[in-house]
Coordinates of C-alpha atoms and ligand atoms in Angstrom, one line a residue:
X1 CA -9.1 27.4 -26.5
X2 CA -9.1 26.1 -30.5
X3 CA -12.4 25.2 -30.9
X4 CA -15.9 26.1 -30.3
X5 CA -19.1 25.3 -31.1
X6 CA -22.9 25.7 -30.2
X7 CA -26.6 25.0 -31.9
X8 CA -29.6 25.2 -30.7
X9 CA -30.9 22.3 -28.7
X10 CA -26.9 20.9 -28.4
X11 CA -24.9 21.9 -25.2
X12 CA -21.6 24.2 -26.3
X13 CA -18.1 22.2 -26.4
X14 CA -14.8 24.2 -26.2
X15 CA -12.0 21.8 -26.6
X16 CA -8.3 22.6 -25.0
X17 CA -5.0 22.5 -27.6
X18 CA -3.5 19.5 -28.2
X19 CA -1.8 17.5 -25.1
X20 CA 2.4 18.0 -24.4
X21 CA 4.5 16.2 -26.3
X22 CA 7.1 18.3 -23.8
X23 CA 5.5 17.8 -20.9
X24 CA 5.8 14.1 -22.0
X25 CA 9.5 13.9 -22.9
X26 CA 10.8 15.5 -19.6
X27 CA 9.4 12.8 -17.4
X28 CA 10.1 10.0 -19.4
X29 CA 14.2 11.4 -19.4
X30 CA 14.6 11.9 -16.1
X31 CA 16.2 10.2 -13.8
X32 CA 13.3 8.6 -11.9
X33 CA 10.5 8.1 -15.0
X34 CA 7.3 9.5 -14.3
X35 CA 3.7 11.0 -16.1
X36 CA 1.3 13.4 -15.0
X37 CA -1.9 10.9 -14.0
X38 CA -3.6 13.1 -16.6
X39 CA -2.1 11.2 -19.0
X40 CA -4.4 7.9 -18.0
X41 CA -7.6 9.5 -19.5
X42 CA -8.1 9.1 -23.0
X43 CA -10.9 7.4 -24.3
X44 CA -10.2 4.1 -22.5
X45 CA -8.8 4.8 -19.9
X46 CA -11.7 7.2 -19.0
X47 CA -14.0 3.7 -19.4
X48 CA -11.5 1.6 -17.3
X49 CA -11.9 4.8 -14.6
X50 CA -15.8 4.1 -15.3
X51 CA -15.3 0.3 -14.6
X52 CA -13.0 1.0 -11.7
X53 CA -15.6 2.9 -9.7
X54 CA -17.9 -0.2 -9.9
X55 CA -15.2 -2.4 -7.9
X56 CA -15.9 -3.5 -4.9
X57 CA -12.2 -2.8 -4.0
X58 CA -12.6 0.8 -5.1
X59 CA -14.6 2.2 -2.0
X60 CA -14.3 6.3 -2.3
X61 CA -16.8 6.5 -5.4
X62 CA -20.0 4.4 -3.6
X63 CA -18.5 5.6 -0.3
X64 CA -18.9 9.1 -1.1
X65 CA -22.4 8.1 -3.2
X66 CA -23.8 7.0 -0.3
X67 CA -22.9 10.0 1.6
X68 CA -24.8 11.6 -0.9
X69 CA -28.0 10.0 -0.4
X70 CA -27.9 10.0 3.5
X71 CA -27.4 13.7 3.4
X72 CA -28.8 15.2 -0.2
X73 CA -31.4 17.3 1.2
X74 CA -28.8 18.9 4.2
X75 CA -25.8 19.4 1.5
X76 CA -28.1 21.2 -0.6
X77 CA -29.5 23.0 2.3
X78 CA -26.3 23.8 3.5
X79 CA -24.9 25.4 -0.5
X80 CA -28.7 27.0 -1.5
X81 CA -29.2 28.6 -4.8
X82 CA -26.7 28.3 -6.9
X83 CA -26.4 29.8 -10.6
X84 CA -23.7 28.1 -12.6
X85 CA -22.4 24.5 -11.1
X86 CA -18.8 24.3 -12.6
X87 CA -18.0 20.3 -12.5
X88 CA -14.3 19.6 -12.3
X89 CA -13.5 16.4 -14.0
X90 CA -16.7 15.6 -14.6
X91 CA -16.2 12.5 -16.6
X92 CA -19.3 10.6 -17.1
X93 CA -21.5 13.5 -15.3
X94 CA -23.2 11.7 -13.6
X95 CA -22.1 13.0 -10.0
X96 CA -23.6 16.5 -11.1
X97 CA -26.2 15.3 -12.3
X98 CA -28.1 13.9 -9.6
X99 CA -27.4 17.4 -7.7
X100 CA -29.4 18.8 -10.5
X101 CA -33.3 18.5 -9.0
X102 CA -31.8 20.2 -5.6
X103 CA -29.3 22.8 -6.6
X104 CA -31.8 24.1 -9.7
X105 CA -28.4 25.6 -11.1
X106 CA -29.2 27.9 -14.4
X107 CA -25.9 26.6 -16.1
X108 CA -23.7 23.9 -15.7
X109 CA -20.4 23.5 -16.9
X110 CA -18.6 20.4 -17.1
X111 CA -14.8 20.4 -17.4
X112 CA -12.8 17.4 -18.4
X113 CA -9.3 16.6 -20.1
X114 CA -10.6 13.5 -21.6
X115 CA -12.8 16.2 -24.0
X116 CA -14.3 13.3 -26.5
X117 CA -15.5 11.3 -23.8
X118 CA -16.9 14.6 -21.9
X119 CA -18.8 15.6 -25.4
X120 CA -20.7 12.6 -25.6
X121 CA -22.3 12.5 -21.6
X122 CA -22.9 16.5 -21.6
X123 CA -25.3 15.8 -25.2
X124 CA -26.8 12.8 -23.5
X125 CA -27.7 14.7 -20.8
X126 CA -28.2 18.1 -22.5
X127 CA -31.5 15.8 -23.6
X128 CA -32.3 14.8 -20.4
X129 CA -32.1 18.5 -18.6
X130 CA -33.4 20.9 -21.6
X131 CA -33.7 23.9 -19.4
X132 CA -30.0 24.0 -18.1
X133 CA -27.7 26.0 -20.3
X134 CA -24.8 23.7 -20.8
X135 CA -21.6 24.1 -21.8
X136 CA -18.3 21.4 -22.1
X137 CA -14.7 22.9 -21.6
X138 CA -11.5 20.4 -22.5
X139 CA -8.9 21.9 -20.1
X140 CA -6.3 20.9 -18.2
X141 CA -6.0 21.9 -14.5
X142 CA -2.4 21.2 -14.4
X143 CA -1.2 24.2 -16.4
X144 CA -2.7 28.1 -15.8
X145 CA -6.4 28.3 -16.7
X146 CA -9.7 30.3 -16.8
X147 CA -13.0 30.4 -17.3
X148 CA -14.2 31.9 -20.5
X149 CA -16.6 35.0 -20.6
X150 CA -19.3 32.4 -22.0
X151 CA -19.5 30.7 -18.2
X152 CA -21.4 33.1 -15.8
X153 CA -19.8 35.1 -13.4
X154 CA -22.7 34.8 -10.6
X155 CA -22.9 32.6 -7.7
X156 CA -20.3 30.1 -8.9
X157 CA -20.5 26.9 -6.9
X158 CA -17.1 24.7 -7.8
X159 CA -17.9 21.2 -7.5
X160 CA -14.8 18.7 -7.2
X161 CA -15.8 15.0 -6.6
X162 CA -14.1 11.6 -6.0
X163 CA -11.1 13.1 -4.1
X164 CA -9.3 13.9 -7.5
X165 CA -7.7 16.7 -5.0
X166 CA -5.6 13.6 -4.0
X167 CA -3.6 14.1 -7.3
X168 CA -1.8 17.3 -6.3
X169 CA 0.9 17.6 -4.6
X170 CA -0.4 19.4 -1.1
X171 CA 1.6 22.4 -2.0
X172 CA 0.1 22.6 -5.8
X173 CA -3.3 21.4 -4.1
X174 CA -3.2 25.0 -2.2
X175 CA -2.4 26.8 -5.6
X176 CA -5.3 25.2 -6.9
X177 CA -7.7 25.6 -4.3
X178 CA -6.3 29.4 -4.2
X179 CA -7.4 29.6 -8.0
X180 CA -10.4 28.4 -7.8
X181 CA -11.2 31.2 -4.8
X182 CA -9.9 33.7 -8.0
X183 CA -12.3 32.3 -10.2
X184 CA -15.3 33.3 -8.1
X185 CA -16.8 36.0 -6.2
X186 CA -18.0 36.1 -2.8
X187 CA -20.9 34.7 -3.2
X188 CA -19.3 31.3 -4.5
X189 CA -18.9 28.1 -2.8
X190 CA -17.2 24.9 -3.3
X191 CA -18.2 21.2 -2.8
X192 CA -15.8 19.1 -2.8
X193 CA -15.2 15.5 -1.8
X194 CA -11.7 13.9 0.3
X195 CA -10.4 10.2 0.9
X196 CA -9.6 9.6 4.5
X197 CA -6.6 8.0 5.7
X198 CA -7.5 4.7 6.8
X199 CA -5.9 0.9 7.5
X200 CA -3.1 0.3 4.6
X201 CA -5.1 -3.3 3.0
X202 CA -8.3 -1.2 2.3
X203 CA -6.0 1.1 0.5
X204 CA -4.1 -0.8 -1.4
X205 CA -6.7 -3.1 -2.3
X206 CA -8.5 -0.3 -3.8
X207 CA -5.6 0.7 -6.0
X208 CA -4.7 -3.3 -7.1
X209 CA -7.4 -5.0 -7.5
X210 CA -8.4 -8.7 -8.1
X211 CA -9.9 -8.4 -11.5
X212 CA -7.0 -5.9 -12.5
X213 CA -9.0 -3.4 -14.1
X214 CA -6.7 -0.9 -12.5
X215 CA -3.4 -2.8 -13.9
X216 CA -5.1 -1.9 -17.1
X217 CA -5.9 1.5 -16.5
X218 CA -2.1 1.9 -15.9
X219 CA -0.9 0.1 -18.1
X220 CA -3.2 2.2 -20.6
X221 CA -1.3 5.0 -20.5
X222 CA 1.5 3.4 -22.5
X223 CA -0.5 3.2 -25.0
X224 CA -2.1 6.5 -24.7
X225 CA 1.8 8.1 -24.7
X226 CA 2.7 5.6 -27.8
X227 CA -0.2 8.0 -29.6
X228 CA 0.6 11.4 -28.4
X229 CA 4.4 10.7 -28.9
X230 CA 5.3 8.2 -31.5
X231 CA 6.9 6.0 -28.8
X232 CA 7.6 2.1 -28.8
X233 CA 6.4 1.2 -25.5
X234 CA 5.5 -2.7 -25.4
X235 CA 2.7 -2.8 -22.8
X236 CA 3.6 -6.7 -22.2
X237 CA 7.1 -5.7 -21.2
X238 CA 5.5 -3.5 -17.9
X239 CA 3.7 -4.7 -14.8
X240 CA 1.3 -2.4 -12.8
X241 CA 2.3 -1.8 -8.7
X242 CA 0.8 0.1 -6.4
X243 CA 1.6 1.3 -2.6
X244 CA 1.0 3.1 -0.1
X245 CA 3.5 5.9 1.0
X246 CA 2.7 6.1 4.4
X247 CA 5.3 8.9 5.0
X248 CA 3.7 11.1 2.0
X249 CA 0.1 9.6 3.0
X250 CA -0.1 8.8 -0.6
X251 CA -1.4 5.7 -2.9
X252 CA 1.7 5.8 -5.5
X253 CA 1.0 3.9 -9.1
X254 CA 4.0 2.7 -10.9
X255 CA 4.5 0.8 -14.0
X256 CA 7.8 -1.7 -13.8
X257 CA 9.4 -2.8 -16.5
X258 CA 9.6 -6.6 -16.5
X259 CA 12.3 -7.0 -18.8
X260 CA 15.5 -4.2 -20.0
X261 CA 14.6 -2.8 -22.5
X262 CA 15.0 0.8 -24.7
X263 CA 12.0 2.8 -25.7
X264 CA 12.3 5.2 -28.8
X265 CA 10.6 8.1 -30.3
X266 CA 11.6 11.1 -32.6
X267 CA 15.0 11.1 -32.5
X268 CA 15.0 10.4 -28.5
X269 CA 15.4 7.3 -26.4
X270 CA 14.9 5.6 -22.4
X271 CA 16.9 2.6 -21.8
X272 CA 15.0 0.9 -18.4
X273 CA 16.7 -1.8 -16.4
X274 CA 14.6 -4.6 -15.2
X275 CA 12.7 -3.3 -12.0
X276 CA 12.8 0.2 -13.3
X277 CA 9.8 2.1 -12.5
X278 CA 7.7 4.8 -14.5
X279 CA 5.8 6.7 -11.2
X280 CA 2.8 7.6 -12.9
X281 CA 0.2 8.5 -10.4
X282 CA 0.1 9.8 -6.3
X283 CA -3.3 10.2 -4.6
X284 CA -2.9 11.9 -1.2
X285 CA -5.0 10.7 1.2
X286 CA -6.2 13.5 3.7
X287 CA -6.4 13.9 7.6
X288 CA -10.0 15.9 7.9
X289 CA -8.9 18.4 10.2
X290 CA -5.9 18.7 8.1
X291 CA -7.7 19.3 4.7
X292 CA -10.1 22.4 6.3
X293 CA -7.2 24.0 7.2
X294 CA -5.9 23.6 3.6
X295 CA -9.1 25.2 2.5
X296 CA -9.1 28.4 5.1
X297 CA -5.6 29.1 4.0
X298 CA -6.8 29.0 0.4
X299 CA -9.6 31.4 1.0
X300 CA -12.6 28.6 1.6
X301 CA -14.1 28.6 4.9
X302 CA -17.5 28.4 7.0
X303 CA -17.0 24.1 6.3
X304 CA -19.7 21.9 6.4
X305 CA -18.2 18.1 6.3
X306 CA -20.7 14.8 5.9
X307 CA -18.3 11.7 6.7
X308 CA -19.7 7.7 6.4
X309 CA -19.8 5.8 9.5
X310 CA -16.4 4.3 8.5
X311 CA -14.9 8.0 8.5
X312 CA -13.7 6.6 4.8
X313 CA -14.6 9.8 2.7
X314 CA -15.5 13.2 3.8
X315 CA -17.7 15.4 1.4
X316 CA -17.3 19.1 2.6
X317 CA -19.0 22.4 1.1
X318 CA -17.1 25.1 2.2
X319 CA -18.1 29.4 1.1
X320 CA -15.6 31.7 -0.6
X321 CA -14.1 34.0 2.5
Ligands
AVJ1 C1 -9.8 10.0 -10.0 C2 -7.8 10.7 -8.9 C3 -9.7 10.2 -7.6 O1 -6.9 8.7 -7.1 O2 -8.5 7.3 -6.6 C4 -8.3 5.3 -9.4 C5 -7.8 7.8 -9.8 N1 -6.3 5.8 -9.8 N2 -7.6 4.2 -9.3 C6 -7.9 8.1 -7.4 C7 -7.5 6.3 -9.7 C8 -6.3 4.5 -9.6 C9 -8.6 8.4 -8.7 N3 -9.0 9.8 -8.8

């Protein structure tokens, strides 16, 4: 934590260090490119996400939405009272926020890497929700992390929407799920929401769509690692793909480069062949039983699971064991 800073009627913002140049550098050298999908939020890309969940191709955001309304009153039945709703990857916030007039919680806390984008929805709806002690943390999941002594330790309820699970790796999506059972106490609860394997067009059609608004927010993250690194990337040079791995059960993203070419920064360099491939994002898609047995083993049990009548998208409150 660098940074932190609170006033009266504003909610609190503790932003995270500065990103990896590293982290960065080790991907794009080895053998078989690739970047941590954190990498595609900065301030654009975290509007090209936006614009991506209004697709029509890009069923888990309304999919899981409508669960939401068809079963609001029995999901928050189902958690009751909770004090501090800790949003992970909040985004926009507005997920969280329409769980606010059921859940009542006493402080909510918002946690995104994209921190500038984060800052200006938790002020917006700071305004709207007076009474709920807010406060923003920039943090990034993928490296060891906790909650600071200003988040409150009671009757933590961990709420995980979208399926952004699907970004681990299952083994580093038990770690996680493992922490997050170490950051509360027993009386803590997690609401989380999974994709559901289903027929290979509605997946990939969801991860290349017509308009190709997620091309661009793929493509965006060659612009994103020209800022944090200094590199040369041409972003006409690459072309977005996506598939589905059915033997990982896993939408893959890759940027191919169109053309050979080198890419410089610093005193480093990455020749690509045409046809070479920068993997830059996996999204695991889940088998339901599959999942709840991910959870028990980390610690997460007593599920509750609302599904559509597609079986698309599961949303699943489970209680810390
Ligand atoms: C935010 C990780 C849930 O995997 O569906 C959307 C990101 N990537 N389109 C997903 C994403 C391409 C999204 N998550």
């Amino acid at each position: 934590m660098s940074l932190a800073f609170t006033s009266n009627n504003e909610a609190e913002v503790i932003a995270l260090p500065h990103p990896s140049q590293h982290e960065l550098e080790i991907g794009l050298l080895s053998d078989a490119a690739h970047t941590s999908p954190k990498y595609l939020y900065d301030a654009v890309g975290s509007v090209l996400f936006d614009a991506i969940c209004e697709l029509p191709e890009y069923y888990p955001t309304r999919t899981e939405a409508s669960i939401f309304t068809q079963y609001m009153s029995d999901i928050a039945h189902a958690i009751g009272p909770h004090s501090t709703l800790i949003d992970l990857g909040a985004g926009n916030c507005r997920k969280a926020a329409r769980l606010f007039p059921l859940l009542h919680p006493i402080q909510y806390v918002p946690i995104d890497i994209s921190i500038k984008y984060l800052e200006d929805a938790v002020q917006r709806l700071q305004q709207r929700f007076p009474y709920i002690e807010m406060t923003a943390l920039g943090l990034d999941f993928s490296k060891p992390w906790t909650l600071p002594d200003e988040i409150r330790s009671d009757k933590r309820l961990f709420f995980y929407p979208g399926s952004s699970i699907g970004n681990f790796e299952p083994s580093q999506a038990h770690t996680f799920l493992r922490h997050l059972r170490s950051e509360c106490d027993a009386d803590g609860g997690l609401l989380i929401g999974i994709d559901l394997i289903k027929d290979h067009d509605t997946l990939h059609h969801a991860y290349d769509d017509a308009l190709g608004v997620t091309a661009a927010f793929n493509l965006n993250v060659l612009r994103h690692i020209n800022q944090i690194l200094g590199t040369n990337f041409d972003v006409h040079q690459w072309r977005h793909h996506a598939l589905f791995n059915t033997s990982h059960s896993r939408i893959e993203m890759h940027l191919e480069a169109r053309t050979a070419q080198t890419v410089t920064w610093k005193n480093m360099h990455r020749h690509f062949l045409p046809g070479e491939i920068i993997h830059t994002e996996n999204s695991y898609k889940y088998n339901l039983d599959k999942f709840l047995a991910l959870l028990d083993s980390a610690g997460f049990g007593h599920a509750q699971c609302w599904t559509d009548s597609n079986n698309w998208f599961a949303v699943v409150y489970a209680k810390a064991l």
